[in-house]
Short mmCIF file of C-alpha atoms and ligand atoms in Angstrom, two decimals:
data_model
loop_
_atom_site.label_atom_id
_atom_site.label_comp_id
_atom_site.label_asym_id
_atom_site.label_seq_id
_atom_site.Cartn_x
_atom_site.Cartn_y
_atom_site.Cartn_z
CA UNK Y 278 -134.09 -188.10 58.18
CA UNK Y 279 -131.04 -186.20 56.94
CA UNK Y 280 -129.83 -185.94 53.36
CA UNK Y 281 -126.26 -186.27 54.63
CA UNK Y 282 -126.97 -189.80 55.89
CA UNK Y 283 -128.67 -190.80 52.64
CA UNK Y 284 -125.68 -189.63 50.58
CA UNK Y 285 -123.34 -191.51 52.91
CA UNK Y 286 -125.42 -194.68 52.68
CA UNK Y 287 -125.42 -194.65 48.86
CA UNK Y 288 -121.74 -193.70 48.79
CA UNK Y 289 -121.04 -196.90 50.73
CA UNK Y 290 -123.04 -199.00 48.30
CA UNK Y 291 -126.05 -199.68 50.50
CA UNK Y 292 -129.60 -200.02 49.32
CA UNK Y 293 -131.89 -197.06 50.02
CA UNK Y 294 -135.40 -197.46 51.36
CA UNK Y 295 -138.47 -196.08 49.65
CA UNK Y 296 -138.70 -193.37 52.30
CA UNK Y 297 -135.09 -192.29 51.77
CA UNK Y 298 -135.55 -192.04 47.99
CA UNK Y 299 -138.73 -190.03 48.53
CA UNK Y 300 -136.98 -187.75 51.00
CA UNK Y 301 -134.29 -186.98 48.43
CA UNK Y 302 -136.59 -186.44 45.42
CA UNK Y 303 -139.20 -184.40 47.26
CA UNK Y 304 -136.59 -182.35 49.10
CA UNK Y 305 -134.66 -181.58 45.95
CA UNK Y 306 -137.77 -180.74 43.92
CA UNK Y 307 -139.13 -178.31 46.50
CA UNK Y 308 -135.75 -176.62 46.96
CA UNK Y 309 -134.97 -177.79 50.50
CA UNK Y 310 -132.01 -179.89 49.39
CA UNK Y 311 -129.33 -177.74 47.70
CA UNK Y 312 -127.62 -178.55 44.39
CA UNK Y 313 -124.33 -179.50 46.04
CA UNK Y 314 -125.89 -182.27 48.09
CA UNK Y 315 -128.00 -183.47 45.16
CA UNK Y 316 -124.81 -183.55 43.05
CA UNK Y 317 -123.07 -185.70 45.63
CA UNK Y 318 -126.07 -188.03 45.73
CA UNK Y 319 -126.10 -188.38 41.92
CA UNK Y 320 -122.38 -189.11 41.84
CA UNK Y 321 -122.85 -191.78 44.52
CA UNK Y 322 -125.56 -193.39 42.37
CA UNK Y 323 -123.28 -193.12 39.35
CA UNK Y 324 -120.61 -195.20 41.09
CA UNK Y 325 -122.75 -197.51 43.26
CA UNK Y 326 -125.74 -198.11 40.99
CA UNK Y 327 -129.23 -198.95 42.27
CA UNK Y 328 -131.17 -202.19 42.62
CA UNK Y 329 -134.20 -202.78 40.41
CA UNK Y 330 -136.41 -202.00 43.38
CA UNK Y 331 -134.64 -198.69 44.06
CA UNK Y 332 -134.86 -197.74 40.37
CA UNK Y 333 -138.62 -198.38 40.32
CA UNK Y 334 -139.06 -196.40 43.53
CA UNK Y 335 -137.02 -193.50 42.15
CA UNK Y 336 -139.16 -193.52 38.99
CA UNK Y 337 -142.51 -193.58 40.82
CA UNK Y 338 -141.41 -190.74 43.04
CA UNK Y 339 -140.43 -188.65 40.02
CA UNK Y 340 -143.78 -189.44 38.38
CA UNK Y 341 -145.58 -188.25 41.51
CA UNK Y 342 -143.59 -184.99 41.54
CA UNK Y 343 -145.89 -183.56 38.85
CA UNK Y 344 -149.07 -184.02 36.81
CA UNK Y 345 -150.14 -187.45 35.65
CA UNK Y 346 -152.24 -187.62 32.51
CA UNK Y 347 -155.47 -189.52 32.97
CA UNK Y 348 -156.42 -191.41 29.81
CA UNK Y 349 -159.10 -193.53 31.49
CA UNK Y 350 -161.84 -191.86 29.44
CA UNK Y 351 -160.36 -193.52 26.36
CA UNK Y 352 -161.62 -197.05 25.95
CA UNK Y 353 -159.18 -199.89 25.36
CA UNK Y 354 -155.58 -200.50 26.31
CA UNK Y 355 -153.51 -197.44 25.48
CA UNK Y 356 -150.09 -198.47 24.22
CA UNK Y 357 -147.35 -195.89 23.78
CA UNK Y 358 -144.12 -196.23 21.83
CA UNK Y 359 -140.93 -194.47 22.85
CA UNK Y 360 -137.70 -194.25 20.91
CA UNK Y 361 -134.44 -193.32 22.59
CA UNK Y 362 -133.78 -191.18 19.53
CA UNK Y 363 -131.85 -191.34 16.33
CA UNK Y 364 -131.45 -189.85 12.89
CA UNK Y 365 -134.39 -189.90 10.46
CA UNK Y 366 -136.58 -191.91 12.85
CA UNK Y 367 -139.90 -191.57 11.08
CA UNK Y 368 -141.58 -194.48 12.90
CA UNK Y 369 -144.11 -192.52 15.00
CA UNK Y 370 -145.68 -190.92 11.92
CA UNK Y 371 -146.26 -194.37 10.48
CA UNK Y 372 -147.02 -196.38 13.61
CA UNK Y 373 -149.72 -194.07 14.95
CA UNK Y 374 -152.15 -194.49 12.01
CA UNK Y 375 -150.96 -198.04 11.29
CA UNK Y 376 -151.76 -199.57 14.69
CA UNK Y 377 -154.87 -197.37 14.96
CA UNK Y 378 -156.07 -199.05 11.76
CA UNK Y 379 -156.31 -202.28 13.80
CA UNK Y 380 -158.29 -200.55 16.53
CA UNK Y 381 -155.44 -199.84 18.95
CA UNK Y 382 -156.11 -196.45 20.62
CA UNK Y 383 -153.15 -194.11 20.06
CA UNK Y 384 -153.20 -191.12 22.40
CA UNK Y 385 -149.88 -189.56 21.54
CA UNK Y 386 -148.31 -186.75 23.48
CA UNK Y 387 -145.34 -185.39 21.59
CA UNK Y 388 -142.78 -182.65 21.70
CA UNK Y 389 -140.90 -180.37 19.40
CA UNK Y 390 -137.53 -180.90 21.00
CA UNK Y 391 -134.00 -180.24 19.93
CA UNK Y 392 -131.98 -182.26 17.50
CA UNK Y 393 -131.19 -183.13 13.92
CA UNK Y 394 -134.77 -182.63 12.79
CA UNK Y 395 -137.84 -181.41 14.58
CA UNK Y 396 -139.97 -183.67 16.78
CA UNK Y 397 -143.09 -185.50 15.68
CA UNK Y 398 -145.19 -182.36 16.04
CA UNK Y 399 -142.89 -180.26 13.85
CA UNK Y 400 -142.97 -182.96 11.20
CA UNK Y 401 -146.78 -183.14 11.27
CA UNK Y 402 -147.03 -179.35 11.13
CA UNK Y 403 -145.47 -179.46 7.69
CA UNK Y 404 -148.93 -180.59 6.59
CA UNK Y 405 -150.73 -177.27 5.91
CA UNK Y 406 -153.31 -176.54 8.61
CA UNK Y 407 -152.41 -179.39 10.94
CA UNK Y 408 -152.31 -178.29 14.57
CA UNK Y 409 -152.00 -179.84 18.01
CA UNK Y 410 -153.64 -177.01 19.94
CA UNK Y 411 -156.61 -179.04 21.15
CA UNK Y 412 -158.09 -179.27 24.64
CA UNK Y 413 -157.74 -182.47 26.64
CA UNK Y 414 -161.46 -183.15 26.13
CA UNK Y 415 -161.08 -182.81 22.36
CA UNK Y 416 -158.02 -185.05 22.53
CA UNK Y 417 -159.94 -187.81 24.34
CA UNK Y 418 -162.92 -187.47 21.97
CA UNK Y 419 -160.69 -187.69 18.91
CA UNK Y 420 -159.00 -190.86 20.13
CA UNK Y 421 -162.35 -192.43 20.99
CA UNK Y 422 -163.76 -191.52 17.54
CA UNK Y 423 -160.76 -191.99 15.24
CA UNK Y 424 -158.43 -194.11 17.40
CA UNK Y 425 -155.58 -191.63 16.93
CA UNK Y 426 -154.72 -188.08 17.98
CA UNK Y 427 -151.56 -186.15 18.77
CA UNK Y 428 -151.37 -183.38 21.32
CA UNK Y 429 -148.49 -181.14 22.43
CA UNK Y 430 -146.84 -181.80 25.77
CA UNK Y 431 -149.34 -180.60 28.34
CA UNK Y 432 -149.04 -180.21 32.06
CA UNK Y 433 -146.07 -180.35 34.25
CA UNK Y 434 -144.71 -183.87 33.71
CA UNK Y 435 -142.05 -185.17 36.12
CA UNK Y 436 -140.64 -181.78 37.26
CA UNK Y 437 -138.21 -183.70 39.50
CA UNK Y 438 -136.64 -185.18 36.39
CA UNK Y 439 -136.41 -181.80 34.72
CA UNK Y 440 -134.49 -180.36 37.65
CA UNK Y 441 -132.28 -183.42 38.10
CA UNK Y 442 -131.51 -183.67 34.40
CA UNK Y 443 -130.18 -180.10 34.34
CA UNK Y 444 -127.99 -180.89 37.31
CA UNK Y 445 -126.75 -184.16 35.77
CA UNK Y 446 -125.87 -182.27 32.63
CA UNK Y 447 -123.31 -180.13 34.46
CA UNK Y 448 -122.01 -182.73 36.95
CA UNK Y 449 -120.97 -185.54 34.56
CA UNK Y 450 -123.73 -187.82 35.80
CA UNK Y 451 -125.90 -188.12 32.69
CA UNK Y 452 -124.40 -191.41 31.64
CA UNK Y 453 -125.72 -193.66 34.39
CA UNK Y 454 -128.14 -196.52 33.68
CA UNK Y 455 -130.39 -196.08 36.75
CA UNK Y 456 -130.56 -192.31 36.17
CA UNK Y 457 -131.26 -192.51 32.42
CA UNK Y 458 -133.81 -195.31 32.80
CA UNK Y 459 -135.74 -193.56 35.58
CA UNK Y 460 -135.62 -190.25 33.71
CA UNK Y 461 -137.09 -191.64 30.48
CA UNK Y 462 -139.62 -193.89 32.23
CA UNK Y 463 -140.89 -191.22 34.62
CA UNK Y 464 -142.00 -189.06 31.68
CA UNK Y 465 -143.55 -192.00 29.81
CA UNK Y 466 -145.44 -193.22 32.85
CA UNK Y 467 -146.69 -189.74 33.74
CA UNK Y 468 -148.14 -189.41 30.24
CA UNK Y 469 -150.64 -192.11 31.04
CA UNK Y 470 -150.15 -195.15 28.78
CA UNK Y 471 -151.18 -198.59 30.06
CA UNK Y 472 -148.43 -200.37 28.15
CA UNK Y 473 -145.16 -199.23 26.59
CA UNK Y 474 -143.06 -200.45 23.66
CA UNK Y 475 -139.52 -199.06 23.81
CA UNK Y 476 -137.32 -198.74 20.74
CA UNK Y 477 -133.80 -198.61 22.16
CA UNK Y 478 -131.33 -197.60 19.50
CA UNK Y 479 -127.70 -198.60 19.28
CA UNK Y 480 -124.85 -197.50 16.99
CA UNK Y 481 -123.09 -194.29 15.96
CA UNK Y 482 -126.28 -192.20 15.80
CA UNK Y 483 -127.69 -193.43 19.12
CA UNK Y 484 -127.42 -192.30 22.70
CA UNK Y 485 -126.15 -195.81 23.55
CA UNK Y 486 -123.39 -196.43 21.01
CA UNK Y 487 -122.54 -199.98 22.18
CA UNK Y 488 -124.92 -202.94 21.96
CA UNK Y 489 -124.33 -204.15 25.53
CA UNK Y 490 -125.04 -200.66 26.93
CA UNK Y 491 -128.25 -200.51 24.88
CA UNK Y 492 -129.30 -203.92 26.22
CA UNK Y 493 -128.56 -202.88 29.76
CA UNK Y 494 -130.60 -199.68 29.41
CA UNK Y 495 -133.46 -201.60 27.78
CA UNK Y 496 -133.47 -204.17 30.58
CA UNK Y 497 -133.49 -201.41 33.20
CA UNK Y 498 -136.45 -199.61 31.59
CA UNK Y 499 -138.45 -202.80 31.03
CA UNK Y 500 -137.96 -203.75 34.67
CA UNK Y 501 -139.09 -200.31 35.89
CA UNK Y 502 -142.17 -200.31 33.65
CA UNK Y 503 -143.30 -203.75 34.72
CA UNK Y 504 -142.65 -203.03 38.41
CA UNK Y 505 -144.87 -199.96 38.32
CA UNK Y 506 -147.67 -201.87 36.61
CA UNK Y 507 -147.18 -200.88 32.95
CA UNK Y 508 -146.70 -203.81 30.62
CA UNK Y 509 -143.37 -202.91 28.99
CA UNK Y 510 -141.06 -204.47 26.40
CA UNK Y 511 -138.10 -203.21 24.36
CA UNK Y 512 -136.78 -203.75 20.85
CA UNK Y 513 -133.08 -203.03 20.32
CA UNK Y 514 -132.63 -201.60 16.83
CA UNK Y 515 -129.79 -200.32 14.70
CA UNK Y 516 -128.90 -196.65 14.49
CA UNK Y 517 -125.44 -196.90 12.95
CA UNK Y 518 -126.87 -195.46 9.72
CA UNK Y 519 -130.02 -193.29 9.46
CA UNK Y 520 -133.35 -195.12 9.47
CA UNK Y 521 -135.13 -195.09 6.13
CA UNK Y 522 -133.91 -192.61 3.52
CA UNK Y 523 -135.33 -189.22 4.51
CA UNK Y 524 -133.94 -186.91 7.20
CA UNK Y 525 -135.94 -183.69 7.47
CA UNK Y 526 -139.46 -182.72 8.48
CA UNK Y 527 -141.64 -182.55 5.33
CA UNK Y 528 -139.32 -185.10 3.70
CA UNK Y 529 -140.08 -187.57 6.50
CA UNK Y 530 -143.82 -186.95 6.13
CA UNK Y 531 -143.45 -187.81 2.46
CA UNK Y 532 -141.53 -190.96 3.43
CA UNK Y 533 -144.21 -191.89 5.97
CA UNK Y 534 -146.89 -191.56 3.28
CA UNK Y 535 -144.92 -193.84 0.95
CA UNK Y 536 -144.50 -196.37 3.77
CA UNK Y 537 -148.20 -196.27 4.68
CA UNK Y 538 -148.86 -197.00 0.99
CA UNK Y 539 -146.66 -200.08 1.22
CA UNK Y 540 -143.85 -198.44 -0.80
CA UNK Y 541 -141.53 -197.38 2.00
CA UNK Y 542 -137.84 -198.11 2.51
CA UNK Y 543 -137.27 -201.72 3.58
CA UNK Y 544 -135.65 -201.00 6.96
CA UNK Y 545 -138.22 -198.42 8.02
CA UNK Y 546 -141.10 -200.67 6.98
CA UNK Y 547 -139.62 -203.65 8.81
CA UNK Y 548 -139.01 -201.72 12.05
CA UNK Y 549 -142.57 -200.36 11.95
CA UNK Y 550 -143.95 -203.88 11.50
CA UNK Y 551 -141.83 -205.14 14.39
CA UNK Y 552 -142.73 -202.32 16.80
CA UNK Y 553 -146.32 -202.28 15.56
CA UNK Y 554 -146.83 -206.02 16.15
CA UNK Y 555 -145.57 -205.64 19.70
CA UNK Y 556 -147.98 -202.74 20.27
CA UNK Y 557 -150.93 -204.65 18.82
CA UNK Y 558 -150.23 -207.68 21.04
CA UNK Y 559 -149.81 -205.53 24.18
CA UNK Y 560 -153.13 -203.86 23.32
CA UNK Y 561 -154.77 -207.31 23.13
CA UNK Y 562 -155.82 -206.81 19.52
CA UNK Y 563 -154.05 -209.95 18.32
CA UNK Y 564 -153.08 -213.21 20.00
CA UNK Y 565 -149.67 -213.64 18.46
CA UNK Y 566 -146.96 -211.45 16.95
CA UNK Y 567 -147.31 -213.34 13.66
CA UNK Y 568 -151.02 -212.60 13.45
CA UNK Y 569 -150.41 -208.93 14.35
CA UNK Y 570 -147.71 -208.56 11.70
CA UNK Y 571 -149.84 -210.16 9.04
CA UNK Y 572 -152.76 -207.85 9.69
CA UNK Y 573 -150.50 -204.78 9.82
CA UNK Y 574 -148.88 -205.71 6.48
CA UNK Y 575 -152.32 -206.19 5.02
CA UNK Y 576 -153.32 -202.67 6.05
CA UNK Y 577 -150.17 -201.20 4.51
CA UNK Y 578 -151.08 -202.86 1.23
CA UNK Y 579 -154.86 -202.42 1.11
CA UNK Y 580 -154.95 -198.65 1.76
CA UNK Y 581 -156.48 -198.85 5.26
CA UNK Y 582 -153.44 -197.45 7.06
CA UNK Y 583 -153.23 -194.62 4.54
CA UNK Y 584 -156.95 -193.88 4.93
CA UNK Y 585 -156.46 -193.77 8.71
CA UNK Y 586 -153.63 -191.26 8.23
CA UNK Y 587 -155.84 -189.02 6.03
CA UNK Y 588 -158.62 -189.13 8.60
CA UNK Y 589 -156.15 -188.26 11.36
CA UNK Y 590 -154.71 -185.26 9.45
CA UNK Y 591 -158.21 -183.97 8.66
CA UNK Y 592 -159.43 -184.32 12.24
CA UNK Y 593 -156.66 -181.99 13.41
CA UNK Y 594 -157.15 -179.40 10.67
CA UNK Y 595 -154.59 -180.77 8.20
CA UNK Y 596 -154.92 -180.75 4.43
CA UNK Y 597 -155.27 -184.48 3.73
CA UNK Y 598 -154.76 -183.88 0.00
CA UNK Y 599 -150.99 -184.01 0.73
CA UNK Y 600 -151.34 -187.79 0.87
CA UNK Y 601 -152.15 -187.99 -2.83
CA UNK Y 602 -150.17 -184.92 -3.83
CA UNK Y 603 -146.98 -184.50 -1.79
CA UNK Y 604 -146.17 -181.32 -3.78
CA UNK Y 605 -148.54 -179.62 -1.31
CA UNK Y 606 -145.92 -180.14 1.41
CA UNK Y 607 -143.25 -177.43 1.89
CA UNK Y 608 -140.68 -177.77 -0.91
CA UNK Y 609 -137.04 -176.72 -0.79
CA UNK Y 610 -135.97 -174.15 -3.37
CA UNK Y 611 -132.74 -175.93 -4.28
CA UNK Y 612 -131.88 -179.60 -4.66
CA UNK Y 613 -128.43 -181.07 -5.29
CA UNK Y 614 -127.18 -184.59 -5.90
CA UNK Y 615 -124.02 -185.73 -4.17
CA UNK Y 616 -122.07 -187.76 -6.75
CA UNK Y 617 -119.82 -190.58 -5.49
CA UNK Y 618 -116.11 -189.89 -5.92
CA UNK Y 619 -115.33 -193.57 -6.47
CA UNK Y 620 -117.05 -196.86 -7.25
CA UNK Y 621 -117.48 -199.58 -4.64
CA UNK Y 622 -119.75 -200.61 -1.80
CA UNK Y 623 -121.04 -198.30 0.91
CA UNK Y 624 -119.49 -199.49 4.16
CA UNK Y 625 -120.62 -196.74 6.50
CA UNK Y 626 -123.11 -193.85 6.65
CA UNK Y 627 -122.33 -192.27 10.00
CA UNK Y 628 -125.78 -191.46 11.34
CA UNK Y 629 -124.69 -188.71 13.72
CA UNK Y 630 -122.86 -186.77 11.02
CA UNK Y 631 -125.73 -187.05 8.55
CA UNK Y 632 -127.97 -185.67 11.28
CA UNK Y 633 -125.57 -182.79 11.82
CA UNK Y 634 -125.59 -182.07 8.08
CA UNK Y 635 -129.42 -181.97 8.11
CA UNK Y 636 -129.22 -179.55 11.00
CA UNK Y 637 -126.72 -177.35 9.10
CA UNK Y 638 -129.36 -177.12 6.36
CA UNK Y 639 -131.86 -175.89 8.96
CA UNK Y 640 -133.93 -179.06 9.56
CA UNK Y 641 -133.34 -179.12 13.32
CA UNK Y 642 -133.16 -176.77 16.29
CA UNK Y 643 -129.82 -175.99 17.90
CA UNK Y 644 -131.50 -174.17 20.79
CA UNK Y 645 -135.03 -174.11 22.13
CA UNK Y 646 -135.83 -170.87 20.31
CA UNK Y 647 -134.33 -171.59 16.90
CA UNK Y 648 -136.61 -171.60 13.88
CA UNK Y 649 -136.64 -174.73 11.78
CA UNK Y 650 -137.09 -174.99 8.04
CA UNK Y 651 -139.66 -177.72 7.41
CA UNK Y 652 -138.74 -178.14 3.74
CA UNK Y 653 -135.03 -178.88 3.96
CA UNK Y 654 -133.09 -182.08 4.60
CA UNK Y 655 -131.42 -185.07 3.02
CA UNK Y 656 -132.72 -188.11 1.14
CA UNK Y 657 -130.32 -191.03 0.86
CA UNK Y 658 -130.13 -192.81 -2.49
CA UNK Y 659 -127.91 -195.59 -1.11
CA UNK Y 660 -127.62 -197.45 2.18
CA UNK Y 661 -124.86 -199.52 3.75
CA UNK Y 662 -124.12 -202.61 1.63
CA UNK Y 663 -125.32 -201.02 -1.64
CA UNK Y 664 -123.08 -200.81 -4.67
CA UNK Y 665 -122.38 -197.42 -6.23
CA UNK Y 666 -120.58 -196.30 -9.37
CA UNK Y 667 -118.37 -193.24 -9.53
CA UNK Y 668 -120.51 -190.20 -10.39
CA UNK Y 669 -123.76 -191.85 -9.28
CA UNK Y 670 -125.73 -189.97 -6.63
CA UNK Y 671 -125.23 -190.94 -2.97
CA UNK Y 672 -128.02 -188.70 -1.77
CA UNK Y 673 -130.06 -185.61 -2.54
CA UNK Y 674 -129.70 -182.37 -0.56
CA UNK Y 675 -132.84 -180.22 -0.19
CA UNK Y 676 -131.76 -176.69 0.75
CA UNK Y 677 -133.05 -173.16 1.03
CA UNK Y 678 -129.80 -171.71 -0.31
CA UNK Y 679 -127.29 -172.68 -2.97
CA UNK Y 680 -124.40 -172.22 -0.56
CA UNK Y 681 -124.07 -175.81 0.55
CA UNK Y 682 -120.35 -176.50 -0.01
CA UNK Y 683 -119.77 -177.00 3.74
CA UNK Y 684 -122.70 -179.41 3.97
CA UNK Y 685 -121.41 -181.42 1.02
CA UNK Y 686 -117.99 -181.60 2.62
CA UNK Y 687 -119.52 -182.88 5.87
CA UNK Y 688 -121.53 -185.49 3.96
CA UNK Y 689 -118.53 -186.74 1.98
CA UNK Y 690 -116.67 -187.21 5.27
CA UNK Y 691 -119.60 -189.25 6.62
CA UNK Y 692 -120.04 -191.83 3.88
CA UNK Y 693 -117.37 -194.49 3.34
CA UNK Y 694 -116.97 -196.46 0.14
CA UNK Y 695 -114.80 -199.56 -0.06
CA UNK Y 696 -113.75 -202.19 -2.57
CA UNK Y 697 -114.18 -204.95 0.02
CA UNK Y 698 -117.40 -206.93 0.41
CA UNK Y 699 -119.83 -205.29 2.88
CA UNK Y 700 -122.83 -206.68 4.68
CA UNK Y 701 -125.69 -204.45 5.74
CA UNK Y 702 -125.89 -204.26 9.56
CA UNK Y 703 -128.71 -206.15 11.28
CA UNK Y 704 -131.78 -203.95 11.81
CA UNK Y 705 -133.00 -205.61 14.99
CA UNK Y 706 -130.61 -206.99 17.56
CA UNK Y 707 -132.84 -208.23 20.31
CA UNK Y 708 -136.17 -208.08 22.10
CA UNK Y 709 -136.19 -207.57 25.86
CA UNK Y 710 -139.25 -208.52 27.89
N1 URA D 962 -133.14 -188.83 27.81
C1 URA D 962 -133.82 -188.56 28.95
O1 URA D 962 -134.99 -188.20 28.91
N2 URA D 962 -133.20 -188.71 30.11
C2 URA D 962 -131.92 -189.11 30.21
O2 URA D 962 -131.41 -189.23 31.31
C3 URA D 962 -131.22 -189.38 29.03
C4 URA D 962 -131.85 -189.22 27.84
CA1 CA D 963 -136.29 -191.57 7.80
#
């Protein structure tokens, strides 16, 4: 087999065999195939696409390029949730204890990552004492005992994807459905879940800005998951404005606590119930989505989800008193309101820009080595569709400095107020199975 022939075949729009895909992935990962030929291959895929079978084959091969986490010592069906990423997406903090409260085992592997705020682990580390430095045996034991544990990314997951992603980044081949879908799914599958619920975001703050692109990506990932034997479904949800009200690490923990108490923002609560019901059904802990939703709502209102969260924090060294006293979380030194310059209805809160503003305050990492400030961020007082009067606060800024004029300017540019009627955007567009 020669890589030249494989590139030529894909260039001409032909379907590759399993052996040809393996030859490419293995050869590129072990350094036998040079970057220039891999680049040509990726560009051929970009233009010619791949069949569902090729995409599944590509994904399995990338999974096999590295470690695969074995969760078989955890009893029950392990369901993982993955979000394609957005601004103020606090769902994992809520969903993990919430679905665990119905007996669904949640063995969550999470990252710190780059972006507007930290990853799930950074957020959880704003709880004093909480840590994810546990061995894999401890991790398994914790999930078996408490139904929920979070561990840092361990092992060498899908190294083929890591190498390919860096190459895609510099060859204008990131934005390709078969390449994105196989990249995301290879990492999810390698981390060991039996079933996967995908939250594919669409709108200004999402990776897929347009609804039809989001649907296409969701369909591609669902097909891959099911073909490789992981029961997979996707929810397409809105990310035109931030989710919930809080954007920032400790601020999102506080928001998660409110939501687990049944007092969370409406959109965040609704999305958690939607994703949670799907997880509970995939885990075989309820027969129907309606039944799952009802039992999840019950546990938000009767304190069981909150109790599960306390237990989870304690079991990983965290000070569970934060749940009843959020003043124990890191607090920003300065807070500022952002008064509206006119009356009217909020027509737009551009998610991306709000995320950038949170990052300017120090809530997120610009590079892998940047320090993040767990206390800072933004809490929205209004969402799209709400009425506001001139002088009333649009949002609160939590900062470590009083020099926030540039952040305020960015925020004013990101929130539109109109005199016309405005409808809030739908939260959930579609479910893909
Ligand atoms: N996220 C990933 O992990 N991979 C992609 O290709 C795009 C986004
Ligand atoms: Ca939020």
